JSON list of C-alpha atoms in Angstrom, two decimals:
[
{"chain": "A", "resi": 20, "resn": "UNK", "atom": "CA", "xyz": [67.70, -28.71, 24.54]},
{"chain": "A", "resi": 21, "resn": "UNK", "atom": "CA", "xyz": [69.22, -29.72, 21.62]},
{"chain": "A", "resi": 22, "resn": "UNK", "atom": "CA", "xyz": [66.57, -32.21, 20.24]},
{"chain": "A", "resi": 23, "resn": "UNK", "atom": "CA", "xyz": [64.30, -29.39, 19.35]},
{"chain": "A", "resi": 24, "resn": "UNK", "atom": "CA", "xyz": [61.29, -30.93, 20.77]},
{"chain": "A", "resi": 25, "resn": "UNK", "atom": "CA", "xyz": [58.70, -28.66, 21.86]},
{"chain": "A", "resi": 26, "resn": "UNK", "atom": "CA", "xyz": [57.60, -30.70, 24.72]},
{"chain": "A", "resi": 27, "resn": "UNK", "atom": "CA", "xyz": [61.19, -30.77, 26.26]},
{"chain": "A", "resi": 28, "resn": "UNK", "atom": "CA", "xyz": [61.62, -27.12, 25.62]},
{"chain": "A", "resi": 29, "resn": "UNK", "atom": "CA", "xyz": [58.81, -26.29, 27.31]},
{"chain": "A", "resi": 30, "resn": "UNK", "atom": "CA", "xyz": [59.55, -28.10, 30.65]},
{"chain": "A", "resi": 31, "resn": "UNK", "atom": "CA", "xyz": [62.53, -25.77, 31.15]},
{"chain": "A", "resi": 32, "resn": "UNK", "atom": "CA", "xyz": [61.28, -22.57, 29.28]},
{"chain": "A", "resi": 33, "resn": "UNK", "atom": "CA", "xyz": [58.07, -22.00, 30.72]},
{"chain": "A", "resi": 34, "resn": "UNK", "atom": "CA", "xyz": [58.88, -22.19, 34.30]},
{"chain": "A", "resi": 35, "resn": "UNK", "atom": "CA", "xyz": [61.62, -19.32, 33.15]},
{"chain": "A", "resi": 36, "resn": "UNK", "atom": "CA", "xyz": [58.70, -17.22, 32.11]},
{"chain": "A", "resi": 37, "resn": "UNK", "atom": "CA", "xyz": [56.66, -17.99, 35.27]},
{"chain": "A", "resi": 38, "resn": "UNK", "atom": "CA", "xyz": [59.75, -16.81, 37.62]},
{"chain": "A", "resi": 39, "resn": "UNK", "atom": "CA", "xyz": [60.23, -13.86, 35.53]},
{"chain": "A", "resi": 40, "resn": "UNK", "atom": "CA", "xyz": [56.32, -12.94, 35.54]},
{"chain": "A", "resi": 41, "resn": "UNK", "atom": "CA", "xyz": [56.06, -13.46, 39.30]},
{"chain": "A", "resi": 42, "resn": "UNK", "atom": "CA", "xyz": [58.86, -11.50, 39.99]},
{"chain": "A", "resi": 43, "resn": "UNK", "atom": "CA", "xyz": [57.97, -8.42, 37.89]},
{"chain": "A", "resi": 44, "resn": "UNK", "atom": "CA", "xyz": [54.45, -8.56, 39.47]},
{"chain": "A", "resi": 45, "resn": "UNK", "atom": "CA", "xyz": [55.99, -7.54, 42.64]},
{"chain": "A", "resi": 46, "resn": "UNK", "atom": "CA", "xyz": [57.98, -4.75, 41.17]},
{"chain": "A", "resi": 47, "resn": "UNK", "atom": "CA", "xyz": [57.21, -1.77, 39.04]},
{"chain": "A", "resi": 48, "resn": "UNK", "atom": "CA", "xyz": [60.55, -2.25, 37.33]},
{"chain": "A", "resi": 49, "resn": "UNK", "atom": "CA", "xyz": [62.31, -5.58, 36.41]},
{"chain": "A", "resi": 50, "resn": "UNK", "atom": "CA", "xyz": [65.95, -6.44, 35.64]},
{"chain": "A", "resi": 51, "resn": "UNK", "atom": "CA", "xyz": [66.45, -10.21, 34.37]},
{"chain": "A", "resi": 52, "resn": "UNK", "atom": "CA", "xyz": [69.81, -11.81, 34.21]},
{"chain": "A", "resi": 53, "resn": "UNK", "atom": "CA", "xyz": [69.83, -14.33, 31.43]},
{"chain": "A", "resi": 54, "resn": "UNK", "atom": "CA", "xyz": [72.09, -17.20, 30.50]},
{"chain": "A", "resi": 55, "resn": "UNK", "atom": "CA", "xyz": [72.47, -20.94, 31.14]},
{"chain": "A", "resi": 56, "resn": "UNK", "atom": "CA", "xyz": [68.78, -21.60, 30.03]},
{"chain": "A", "resi": 57, "resn": "UNK", "atom": "CA", "xyz": [69.84, -24.94, 28.31]},
{"chain": "A", "resi": 58, "resn": "UNK", "atom": "CA", "xyz": [67.19, -24.27, 25.77]},
{"chain": "A", "resi": 59, "resn": "UNK", "atom": "CA", "xyz": [67.07, -22.76, 22.11]},
{"chain": "A", "resi": 60, "resn": "UNK", "atom": "CA", "xyz": [63.11, -22.27, 21.72]},
{"chain": "A", "resi": 61, "resn": "UNK", "atom": "CA", "xyz": [63.63, -18.46, 21.09]},
{"chain": "A", "resi": 62, "resn": "UNK", "atom": "CA", "xyz": [61.84, -17.41, 24.09]},
{"chain": "A", "resi": 63, "resn": "UNK", "atom": "CA", "xyz": [58.66, -18.75, 23.02]},
{"chain": "A", "resi": 64, "resn": "UNK", "atom": "CA", "xyz": [58.07, -21.10, 26.26]},
{"chain": "A", "resi": 65, "resn": "UNK", "atom": "CA", "xyz": [58.69, -17.99, 28.37]},
{"chain": "A", "resi": 66, "resn": "UNK", "atom": "CA", "xyz": [56.40, -15.44, 26.28]},
{"chain": "A", "resi": 67, "resn": "UNK", "atom": "CA", "xyz": [53.70, -18.26, 26.66]},
{"chain": "A", "resi": 68, "resn": "UNK", "atom": "CA", "xyz": [53.87, -18.62, 30.39]},
{"chain": "A", "resi": 69, "resn": "UNK", "atom": "CA", "xyz": [53.97, -14.59, 30.94]},
{"chain": "A", "resi": 70, "resn": "UNK", "atom": "CA", "xyz": [51.03, -14.24, 28.57]},
{"chain": "A", "resi": 71, "resn": "UNK", "atom": "CA", "xyz": [48.63, -16.89, 29.77]},
{"chain": "A", "resi": 72, "resn": "UNK", "atom": "CA", "xyz": [49.08, -14.85, 33.20]},
{"chain": "A", "resi": 73, "resn": "UNK", "atom": "CA", "xyz": [48.18, -11.50, 31.92]},
{"chain": "A", "resi": 74, "resn": "UNK", "atom": "CA", "xyz": [51.30, -10.31, 30.39]},
{"chain": "A", "resi": 75, "resn": "UNK", "atom": "CA", "xyz": [53.49, -7.67, 31.80]},
{"chain": "A", "resi": 76, "resn": "UNK", "atom": "CA", "xyz": [51.09, -5.01, 31.90]},
{"chain": "A", "resi": 77, "resn": "UNK", "atom": "CA", "xyz": [53.46, -2.28, 30.85]},
{"chain": "A", "resi": 78, "resn": "UNK", "atom": "CA", "xyz": [56.02, -3.27, 33.40]},
{"chain": "A", "resi": 79, "resn": "UNK", "atom": "CA", "xyz": [59.51, -1.86, 31.81]},
{"chain": "A", "resi": 80, "resn": "UNK", "atom": "CA", "xyz": [61.99, -4.51, 31.87]},
{"chain": "A", "resi": 81, "resn": "UNK", "atom": "CA", "xyz": [65.93, -4.63, 31.54]},
{"chain": "A", "resi": 82, "resn": "UNK", "atom": "CA", "xyz": [67.47, -7.74, 30.15]},
{"chain": "A", "resi": 83, "resn": "UNK", "atom": "CA", "xyz": [71.20, -8.19, 31.52]},
{"chain": "A", "resi": 84, "resn": "UNK", "atom": "CA", "xyz": [73.21, -10.43, 28.98]},
{"chain": "A", "resi": 85, "resn": "UNK", "atom": "CA", "xyz": [76.76, -11.57, 28.74]},
{"chain": "A", "resi": 86, "resn": "UNK", "atom": "CA", "xyz": [77.01, -11.94, 25.10]},
{"chain": "A", "resi": 87, "resn": "UNK", "atom": "CA", "xyz": [76.42, -9.99, 22.01]},
{"chain": "A", "resi": 88, "resn": "UNK", "atom": "CA", "xyz": [75.12, -12.89, 19.93]},
{"chain": "A", "resi": 89, "resn": "UNK", "atom": "CA", "xyz": [72.07, -12.04, 17.57]},
{"chain": "A", "resi": 90, "resn": "UNK", "atom": "CA", "xyz": [69.14, -14.23, 17.95]},
{"chain": "A", "resi": 91, "resn": "UNK", "atom": "CA", "xyz": [69.57, -16.02, 14.72]},
{"chain": "A", "resi": 92, "resn": "UNK", "atom": "CA", "xyz": [73.00, -17.20, 15.73]},
{"chain": "A", "resi": 93, "resn": "UNK", "atom": "CA", "xyz": [72.09, -18.48, 19.26]},
{"chain": "A", "resi": 94, "resn": "UNK", "atom": "CA", "xyz": [72.18, -22.41, 17.97]},
{"chain": "A", "resi": 95, "resn": "UNK", "atom": "CA", "xyz": [75.39, -22.05, 16.14]},
{"chain": "A", "resi": 96, "resn": "UNK", "atom": "CA", "xyz": [77.31, -20.23, 18.96]},
{"chain": "A", "resi": 97, "resn": "UNK", "atom": "CA", "xyz": [75.81, -21.94, 22.14]},
{"chain": "A", "resi": 98, "resn": "UNK", "atom": "CA", "xyz": [74.39, -25.43, 21.20]},
{"chain": "A", "resi": 99, "resn": "UNK", "atom": "CA", "xyz": [77.47, -27.29, 20.25]},
{"chain": "A", "resi": 100, "resn": "UNK", "atom": "CA", "xyz": [78.78, -26.56, 23.80]},
{"chain": "A", "resi": 101, "resn": "UNK", "atom": "CA", "xyz": [75.67, -28.13, 25.05]},
{"chain": "A", "resi": 102, "resn": "UNK", "atom": "CA", "xyz": [76.03, -31.33, 22.82]},
{"chain": "A", "resi": 103, "resn": "UNK", "atom": "CA", "xyz": [74.14, -30.64, 19.63]},
{"chain": "A", "resi": 104, "resn": "UNK", "atom": "CA", "xyz": [75.20, -32.11, 16.50]},
{"chain": "A", "resi": 105, "resn": "UNK", "atom": "CA", "xyz": [75.53, -30.23, 13.05]},
{"chain": "A", "resi": 106, "resn": "UNK", "atom": "CA", "xyz": [72.01, -31.29, 12.23]},
{"chain": "A", "resi": 107, "resn": "UNK", "atom": "CA", "xyz": [70.44, -30.33, 15.29]},
{"chain": "A", "resi": 108, "resn": "UNK", "atom": "CA", "xyz": [72.16, -27.16, 15.25]},
{"chain": "A", "resi": 109, "resn": "UNK", "atom": "CA", "xyz": [70.80, -26.52, 11.65]},
{"chain": "A", "resi": 110, "resn": "UNK", "atom": "CA", "xyz": [67.14, -27.59, 12.56]},
{"chain": "A", "resi": 111, "resn": "UNK", "atom": "CA", "xyz": [67.33, -25.12, 15.72]},
{"chain": "A", "resi": 112, "resn": "UNK", "atom": "CA", "xyz": [68.62, -22.29, 13.46]},
{"chain": "A", "resi": 113, "resn": "UNK", "atom": "CA", "xyz": [65.96, -22.74, 10.95]},
{"chain": "A", "resi": 114, "resn": "UNK", "atom": "CA", "xyz": [63.24, -22.49, 13.94]},
{"chain": "A", "resi": 115, "resn": "UNK", "atom": "CA", "xyz": [64.60, -19.51, 15.21]},
{"chain": "A", "resi": 116, "resn": "UNK", "atom": "CA", "xyz": [64.45, -17.59, 11.73]},
{"chain": "A", "resi": 117, "resn": "UNK", "atom": "CA", "xyz": [61.02, -18.87, 11.49]},
{"chain": "A", "resi": 118, "resn": "UNK", "atom": "CA", "xyz": [60.11, -17.70, 15.03]},
{"chain": "A", "resi": 119, "resn": "UNK", "atom": "CA", "xyz": [61.81, -14.20, 14.57]},
{"chain": "A", "resi": 120, "resn": "UNK", "atom": "CA", "xyz": [58.93, -13.62, 11.94]},
{"chain": "A", "resi": 121, "resn": "UNK", "atom": "CA", "xyz": [56.45, -14.34, 14.30]},
{"chain": "A", "resi": 122, "resn": "UNK", "atom": "CA", "xyz": [57.44, -11.72, 16.84]},
{"chain": "A", "resi": 123, "resn": "UNK", "atom": "CA", "xyz": [56.11, -8.13, 16.76]},
{"chain": "A", "resi": 124, "resn": "UNK", "atom": "CA", "xyz": [59.64, -6.79, 16.19]},
{"chain": "A", "resi": 125, "resn": "UNK", "atom": "CA", "xyz": [62.24, -8.69, 14.28]},
{"chain": "A", "resi": 126, "resn": "UNK", "atom": "CA", "xyz": [65.37, -9.68, 16.58]},
{"chain": "A", "resi": 127, "resn": "UNK", "atom": "CA", "xyz": [66.96, -11.80, 13.77]},
{"chain": "A", "resi": 128, "resn": "UNK", "atom": "CA", "xyz": [70.36, -9.87, 13.64]},
{"chain": "A", "resi": 129, "resn": "UNK", "atom": "CA", "xyz": [70.21, -7.49, 16.68]},
{"chain": "A", "resi": 130, "resn": "UNK", "atom": "CA", "xyz": [73.14, -7.70, 19.03]},
{"chain": "A", "resi": 131, "resn": "UNK", "atom": "CA", "xyz": [72.54, -9.51, 22.53]},
{"chain": "A", "resi": 132, "resn": "UNK", "atom": "CA", "xyz": [69.09, -10.80, 21.48]},
{"chain": "A", "resi": 133, "resn": "UNK", "atom": "CA", "xyz": [70.47, -14.46, 21.33]},
{"chain": "A", "resi": 134, "resn": "UNK", "atom": "CA", "xyz": [71.19, -14.71, 24.99]},
{"chain": "A", "resi": 135, "resn": "UNK", "atom": "CA", "xyz": [69.47, -17.46, 26.80]},
{"chain": "A", "resi": 136, "resn": "UNK", "atom": "CA", "xyz": [68.52, -19.52, 23.52]},
{"chain": "A", "resi": 137, "resn": "UNK", "atom": "CA", "xyz": [66.79, -16.32, 22.21]},
{"chain": "A", "resi": 138, "resn": "UNK", "atom": "CA", "xyz": [64.76, -15.42, 25.39]},
{"chain": "A", "resi": 139, "resn": "UNK", "atom": "CA", "xyz": [66.37, -11.93, 25.40]},
{"chain": "A", "resi": 140, "resn": "UNK", "atom": "CA", "xyz": [65.32, -11.35, 21.70]},
{"chain": "A", "resi": 141, "resn": "UNK", "atom": "CA", "xyz": [61.82, -12.48, 22.50]},
{"chain": "A", "resi": 142, "resn": "UNK", "atom": "CA", "xyz": [61.30, -9.99, 25.37]},
{"chain": "A", "resi": 143, "resn": "UNK", "atom": "CA", "xyz": [62.92, -7.45, 23.42]},
{"chain": "A", "resi": 144, "resn": "UNK", "atom": "CA", "xyz": [60.62, -8.08, 20.43]},
{"chain": "A", "resi": 145, "resn": "UNK", "atom": "CA", "xyz": [57.30, -8.54, 22.44]},
{"chain": "A", "resi": 146, "resn": "UNK", "atom": "CA", "xyz": [57.79, -6.33, 25.30]},
{"chain": "A", "resi": 147, "resn": "UNK", "atom": "CA", "xyz": [60.38, -3.55, 24.26]},
{"chain": "A", "resi": 148, "resn": "UNK", "atom": "CA", "xyz": [62.87, -4.70, 26.88]},
{"chain": "A", "resi": 149, "resn": "UNK", "atom": "CA", "xyz": [66.06, -2.86, 27.18]},
{"chain": "A", "resi": 150, "resn": "UNK", "atom": "CA", "xyz": [69.07, -5.14, 26.42]},
{"chain": "A", "resi": 151, "resn": "UNK", "atom": "CA", "xyz": [72.19, -4.36, 28.21]},
{"chain": "A", "resi": 152, "resn": "UNK", "atom": "CA", "xyz": [75.52, -5.55, 29.37]},
{"chain": "A", "resi": 153, "resn": "UNK", "atom": "CA", "xyz": [75.25, -7.61, 32.44]},
{"chain": "A", "resi": 154, "resn": "UNK", "atom": "CA", "xyz": [78.93, -7.09, 33.16]},
{"chain": "A", "resi": 155, "resn": "UNK", "atom": "CA", "xyz": [78.85, -3.38, 32.95]},
{"chain": "A", "resi": 156, "resn": "UNK", "atom": "CA", "xyz": [75.60, -3.13, 34.81]},
{"chain": "A", "resi": 157, "resn": "UNK", "atom": "CA", "xyz": [77.12, -5.44, 37.68]},
{"chain": "A", "resi": 158, "resn": "UNK", "atom": "CA", "xyz": [80.41, -3.49, 37.68]},
{"chain": "A", "resi": 159, "resn": "UNK", "atom": "CA", "xyz": [78.66, -0.11, 37.66]},
{"chain": "A", "resi": 160, "resn": "UNK", "atom": "CA", "xyz": [76.37, -1.37, 40.67]},
{"chain": "A", "resi": 161, "resn": "UNK", "atom": "CA", "xyz": [79.46, -2.33, 42.54]},
{"chain": "A", "resi": 162, "resn": "UNK", "atom": "CA", "xyz": [81.17, 1.12, 42.06]},
{"chain": "A", "resi": 163, "resn": "UNK", "atom": "CA", "xyz": [83.83, -1.37, 40.54]},
{"chain": "A", "resi": 164, "resn": "UNK", "atom": "CA", "xyz": [86.25, 1.80, 39.27]},
{"chain": "A", "resi": 165, "resn": "UNK", "atom": "CA", "xyz": [86.05, 3.31, 43.04]},
{"chain": "A", "resi": 166, "resn": "UNK", "atom": "CA", "xyz": [87.56, -0.10, 44.31]},
{"chain": "A", "resi": 167, "resn": "UNK", "atom": "CA", "xyz": [90.20, -0.27, 42.03]},
{"chain": "A", "resi": 168, "resn": "UNK", "atom": "CA", "xyz": [91.87, 2.74, 43.55]},
{"chain": "A", "resi": 169, "resn": "UNK", "atom": "CA", "xyz": [93.76, 0.95, 46.10]},
{"chain": "A", "resi": 170, "resn": "UNK", "atom": "CA", "xyz": [94.06, -2.33, 44.34]},
{"chain": "A", "resi": 171, "resn": "UNK", "atom": "CA", "xyz": [97.36, -4.01, 43.20]},
{"chain": "A", "resi": 172, "resn": "UNK", "atom": "CA", "xyz": [95.69, -6.75, 41.21]},
{"chain": "A", "resi": 173, "resn": "UNK", "atom": "CA", "xyz": [92.24, -8.06, 39.77]},
{"chain": "A", "resi": 174, "resn": "UNK", "atom": "CA", "xyz": [91.65, -11.65, 39.63]},
{"chain": "A", "resi": 175, "resn": "UNK", "atom": "CA", "xyz": [88.77, -12.84, 37.13]},
{"chain": "A", "resi": 176, "resn": "UNK", "atom": "CA", "xyz": [87.07, -16.13, 36.81]},
{"chain": "A", "resi": 177, "resn": "UNK", "atom": "CA", "xyz": [85.58, -18.15, 34.20]},
{"chain": "A", "resi": 178, "resn": "UNK", "atom": "CA", "xyz": [84.30, -21.54, 33.78]},
{"chain": "A", "resi": 179, "resn": "UNK", "atom": "CA", "xyz": [85.72, -21.65, 30.47]},
{"chain": "A", "resi": 180, "resn": "UNK", "atom": "CA", "xyz": [88.06, -18.93, 29.06]},
{"chain": "A", "resi": 181, "resn": "UNK", "atom": "CA", "xyz": [87.77, -18.82, 25.16]},
{"chain": "A", "resi": 182, "resn": "UNK", "atom": "CA", "xyz": [87.01, -16.34, 22.26]},
{"chain": "A", "resi": 183, "resn": "UNK", "atom": "CA", "xyz": [83.47, -15.95, 24.09]},
{"chain": "A", "resi": 184, "resn": "UNK", "atom": "CA", "xyz": [84.90, -14.33, 26.91]},
{"chain": "A", "resi": 185, "resn": "UNK", "atom": "CA", "xyz": [85.81, -11.39, 25.05]},
{"chain": "A", "resi": 186, "resn": "UNK", "atom": "CA", "xyz": [82.39, -10.98, 23.59]},
{"chain": "A", "resi": 187, "resn": "UNK", "atom": "CA", "xyz": [80.69, -8.92, 26.44]},
{"chain": "A", "resi": 188, "resn": "UNK", "atom": "CA", "xyz": [81.47, -11.58, 29.51]},
{"chain": "A", "resi": 189, "resn": "UNK", "atom": "CA", "xyz": [82.71, -10.11, 32.78]},
{"chain": "A", "resi": 190, "resn": "UNK", "atom": "CA", "xyz": [86.14, -10.60, 31.59]},
{"chain": "A", "resi": 191, "resn": "UNK", "atom": "CA", "xyz": [86.10, -8.18, 28.78]},
{"chain": "A", "resi": 192, "resn": "UNK", "atom": "CA", "xyz": [84.25, -5.61, 30.75]},
{"chain": "A", "resi": 193, "resn": "UNK", "atom": "CA", "xyz": [86.91, -5.78, 33.51]},
{"chain": "A", "resi": 194, "resn": "UNK", "atom": "CA", "xyz": [89.88, -5.65, 31.00]},
{"chain": "A", "resi": 195, "resn": "UNK", "atom": "CA", "xyz": [88.06, -2.58, 29.46]},
{"chain": "A", "resi": 196, "resn": "UNK", "atom": "CA", "xyz": [88.11, -0.79, 32.84]},
{"chain": "A", "resi": 197, "resn": "UNK", "atom": "CA", "xyz": [91.74, -1.78, 33.77]},
{"chain": "A", "resi": 198, "resn": "UNK", "atom": "CA", "xyz": [92.74, -0.65, 30.38]},
{"chain": "A", "resi": 199, "resn": "UNK", "atom": "CA", "xyz": [92.32, 2.79, 31.68]},
{"chain": "A", "resi": 200, "resn": "UNK", "atom": "CA", "xyz": [93.97, 2.11, 35.14]},
{"chain": "A", "resi": 201, "resn": "UNK", "atom": "CA", "xyz": [97.87, 1.75, 35.08]},
{"chain": "A", "resi": 202, "resn": "UNK", "atom": "CA", "xyz": [99.77, -0.80, 36.95]},
{"chain": "A", "resi": 203, "resn": "UNK", "atom": "CA", "xyz": [96.90, -2.99, 37.95]},
{"chain": "A", "resi": 204, "resn": "UNK", "atom": "CA", "xyz": [98.06, -6.87, 37.23]},
{"chain": "A", "resi": 205, "resn": "UNK", "atom": "CA", "xyz": [95.09, -8.92, 36.12]},
{"chain": "A", "resi": 206, "resn": "UNK", "atom": "CA", "xyz": [95.10, -12.75, 36.51]},
{"chain": "A", "resi": 207, "resn": "UNK", "atom": "CA", "xyz": [92.50, -15.18, 35.16]},
{"chain": "A", "resi": 208, "resn": "UNK", "atom": "CA", "xyz": [91.40, -18.50, 36.94]},
{"chain": "A", "resi": 209, "resn": "UNK", "atom": "CA", "xyz": [89.29, -20.69, 34.77]},
{"chain": "A", "resi": 210, "resn": "UNK", "atom": "CA", "xyz": [87.69, -24.39, 34.66]},
{"chain": "A", "resi": 211, "resn": "UNK", "atom": "CA", "xyz": [89.23, -24.70, 31.19]},
{"chain": "A", "resi": 212, "resn": "UNK", "atom": "CA", "xyz": [91.02, -22.69, 28.36]},
{"chain": "A", "resi": 213, "resn": "UNK", "atom": "CA", "xyz": [90.03, -22.96, 24.87]},
{"chain": "A", "resi": 214, "resn": "UNK", "atom": "CA", "xyz": [92.38, -23.22, 21.94]},
{"chain": "A", "resi": 215, "resn": "UNK", "atom": "CA", "xyz": [90.84, -20.25, 20.65]},
{"chain": "A", "resi": 216, "resn": "UNK", "atom": "CA", "xyz": [91.64, -17.85, 23.34]},
{"chain": "A", "resi": 217, "resn": "UNK", "atom": "CA", "xyz": [93.92, -15.91, 20.89]},
{"chain": "A", "resi": 218, "resn": "UNK", "atom": "CA", "xyz": [94.82, -12.25, 21.82]},
{"chain": "A", "resi": 219, "resn": "UNK", "atom": "CA", "xyz": [92.82, -12.42, 24.99]},
{"chain": "A", "resi": 220, "resn": "UNK", "atom": "CA", "xyz": [95.52, -14.17, 26.32]},
{"chain": "A", "resi": 221, "resn": "UNK", "atom": "CA", "xyz": [97.75, -10.94, 26.48]},
{"chain": "A", "resi": 222, "resn": "UNK", "atom": "CA", "xyz": [95.30, -9.28, 28.88]},
{"chain": "A", "resi": 223, "resn": "UNK", "atom": "CA", "xyz": [96.40, -11.37, 31.76]},
{"chain": "A", "resi": 224, "resn": "UNK", "atom": "CA", "xyz": [99.76, -11.35, 33.87]},
{"chain": "A", "resi": 225, "resn": "UNK", "atom": "CA", "xyz": [98.92, -15.29, 34.13]},
{"chain": "A", "resi": 226, "resn": "UNK", "atom": "CA", "xyz": [95.93, -17.66, 33.29]},
{"chain": "A", "resi": 227, "resn": "UNK", "atom": "CA", "xyz": [95.80, -20.91, 35.75]},
{"chain": "A", "resi": 228, "resn": "UNK", "atom": "CA", "xyz": [93.41, -23.73, 35.15]},
{"chain": "A", "resi": 229, "resn": "UNK", "atom": "CA", "xyz": [91.60, -24.70, 38.43]},
{"chain": "A", "resi": 230, "resn": "UNK", "atom": "CA", "xyz": [88.57, -27.09, 38.36]},
{"chain": "A", "resi": 231, "resn": "UNK", "atom": "CA", "xyz": [88.31, -28.13, 42.12]},
{"chain": "A", "resi": 232, "resn": "UNK", "atom": "CA", "xyz": [88.91, -26.51, 45.49]},
{"chain": "A", "resi": 233, "resn": "UNK", "atom": "CA", "xyz": [92.23, -27.54, 46.08]},
{"chain": "A", "resi": 234, "resn": "UNK", "atom": "CA", "xyz": [93.41, -26.17, 42.63]},
{"chain": "A", "resi": 235, "resn": "UNK", "atom": "CA", "xyz": [91.67, -22.80, 43.49]},
{"chain": "A", "resi": 236, "resn": "UNK", "atom": "CA", "xyz": [93.53, -22.68, 46.47]},
{"chain": "A", "resi": 237, "resn": "UNK", "atom": "CA", "xyz": [96.74, -23.33, 44.90]},
{"chain": "A", "resi": 238, "resn": "UNK", "atom": "CA", "xyz": [96.12, -20.76, 42.14]},
{"chain": "A", "resi": 239, "resn": "UNK", "atom": "CA", "xyz": [95.55, -18.33, 45.15]},
{"chain": "A", "resi": 240, "resn": "UNK", "atom": "CA", "xyz": [98.89, -18.73, 46.56]},
{"chain": "A", "resi": 241, "resn": "UNK", "atom": "CA", "xyz": [100.61, -18.74, 43.08]},
{"chain": "A", "resi": 242, "resn": "UNK", "atom": "CA", "xyz": [99.02, -15.28, 42.41]},
{"chain": "A", "resi": 243, "resn": "UNK", "atom": "CA", "xyz": [100.05, -14.40, 45.94]},
{"chain": "A", "resi": 244, "resn": "UNK", "atom": "CA", "xyz": [103.51, -15.13, 45.36]},
{"chain": "A", "resi": 245, "resn": "UNK", "atom": "CA", "xyz": [103.56, -13.19, 41.76]},
{"chain": "A", "resi": 246, "resn": "UNK", "atom": "CA", "xyz": [102.16, -9.95, 43.68]},
{"chain": "A", "resi": 247, "resn": "UNK", "atom": "CA", "xyz": [104.82, -10.16, 46.15]},
{"chain": "A", "resi": 248, "resn": "UNK", "atom": "CA", "xyz": [107.53, -10.47, 43.61]},
{"chain": "A", "resi": 249, "resn": "UNK", "atom": "CA", "xyz": [106.26, -7.60, 41.56]},
{"chain": "A", "resi": 250, "resn": "UNK", "atom": "CA", "xyz": [106.41, -5.59, 44.67]},
{"chain": "A", "resi": 251, "resn": "UNK", "atom": "CA", "xyz": [109.85, -6.54, 45.64]},
{"chain": "A", "resi": 252, "resn": "UNK", "atom": "CA", "xyz": [110.97, -5.86, 42.35]},
{"chain": "A", "resi": 253, "resn": "UNK", "atom": "CA", "xyz": [109.61, -2.37, 42.28]},
{"chain": "A", "resi": 254, "resn": "UNK", "atom": "CA", "xyz": [107.15, -3.28, 39.20]},
{"chain": "A", "resi": 255, "resn": "UNK", "atom": "CA", "xyz": [103.98, -3.13, 41.18]},
{"chain": "A", "resi": 256, "resn": "UNK", "atom": "CA", "xyz": [101.36, -0.49, 41.12]},
{"chain": "A", "resi": 257, "resn": "UNK", "atom": "CA", "xyz": [102.67, 0.85, 44.51]},
{"chain": "A", "resi": 258, "resn": "UNK", "atom": "CA", "xyz": [106.21, 1.28, 43.16]},
{"chain": "A", "resi": 259, "resn": "UNK", "atom": "CA", "xyz": [104.53, 3.77, 40.52]},
{"chain": "A", "resi": 260, "resn": "UNK", "atom": "CA", "xyz": [103.42, 5.94, 43.13]}
]
């Protein structure tokens, strides 16, 4: 929440902690995917909820993040997207610096600790949680490299494709894998595209904006046409074999 109010933050952040605590109570090892929290409370609401119910009792936790943003930068990077103005961002950033000093370890400038408004950093600082790339974790779990063996193309999707997409999100992880796989085309379909996309644009054969079902279906047809043309021209991956 951009207003920085403790009450409004707790409404969203404490249930987050309750859900994580309940899940971890049922498992000897926990994996928590972070993001989209709509809070910038530095993870304190979640910590409070966890502590009030007995803590994690030594349960090892892995936090999956799709950003590399450090704790102190969470408000600056994410909150303008949520409607915060410059004054609110400054106030929330100041509070993050203050809260970082209250934690067992200092997450201020540690990569990935800013995920979910600082929740990742709070878990890292208080419970020694391991912070890893969520994109890499999921791709490894799916044996993504193996599935590329017979692939002609990969289509990636993003709600918004912009400079942040290259900073640990699934798009950048897929691009890194494709860089090792000759001849596989990569297409992007996004709800919107930022003006700051920059060099990331060159990673794709085509970028299509599609924000509703009809537009997504049209994007699929267009991609299919491009792939058939590649194969006819002998420039597709199968032509390399």
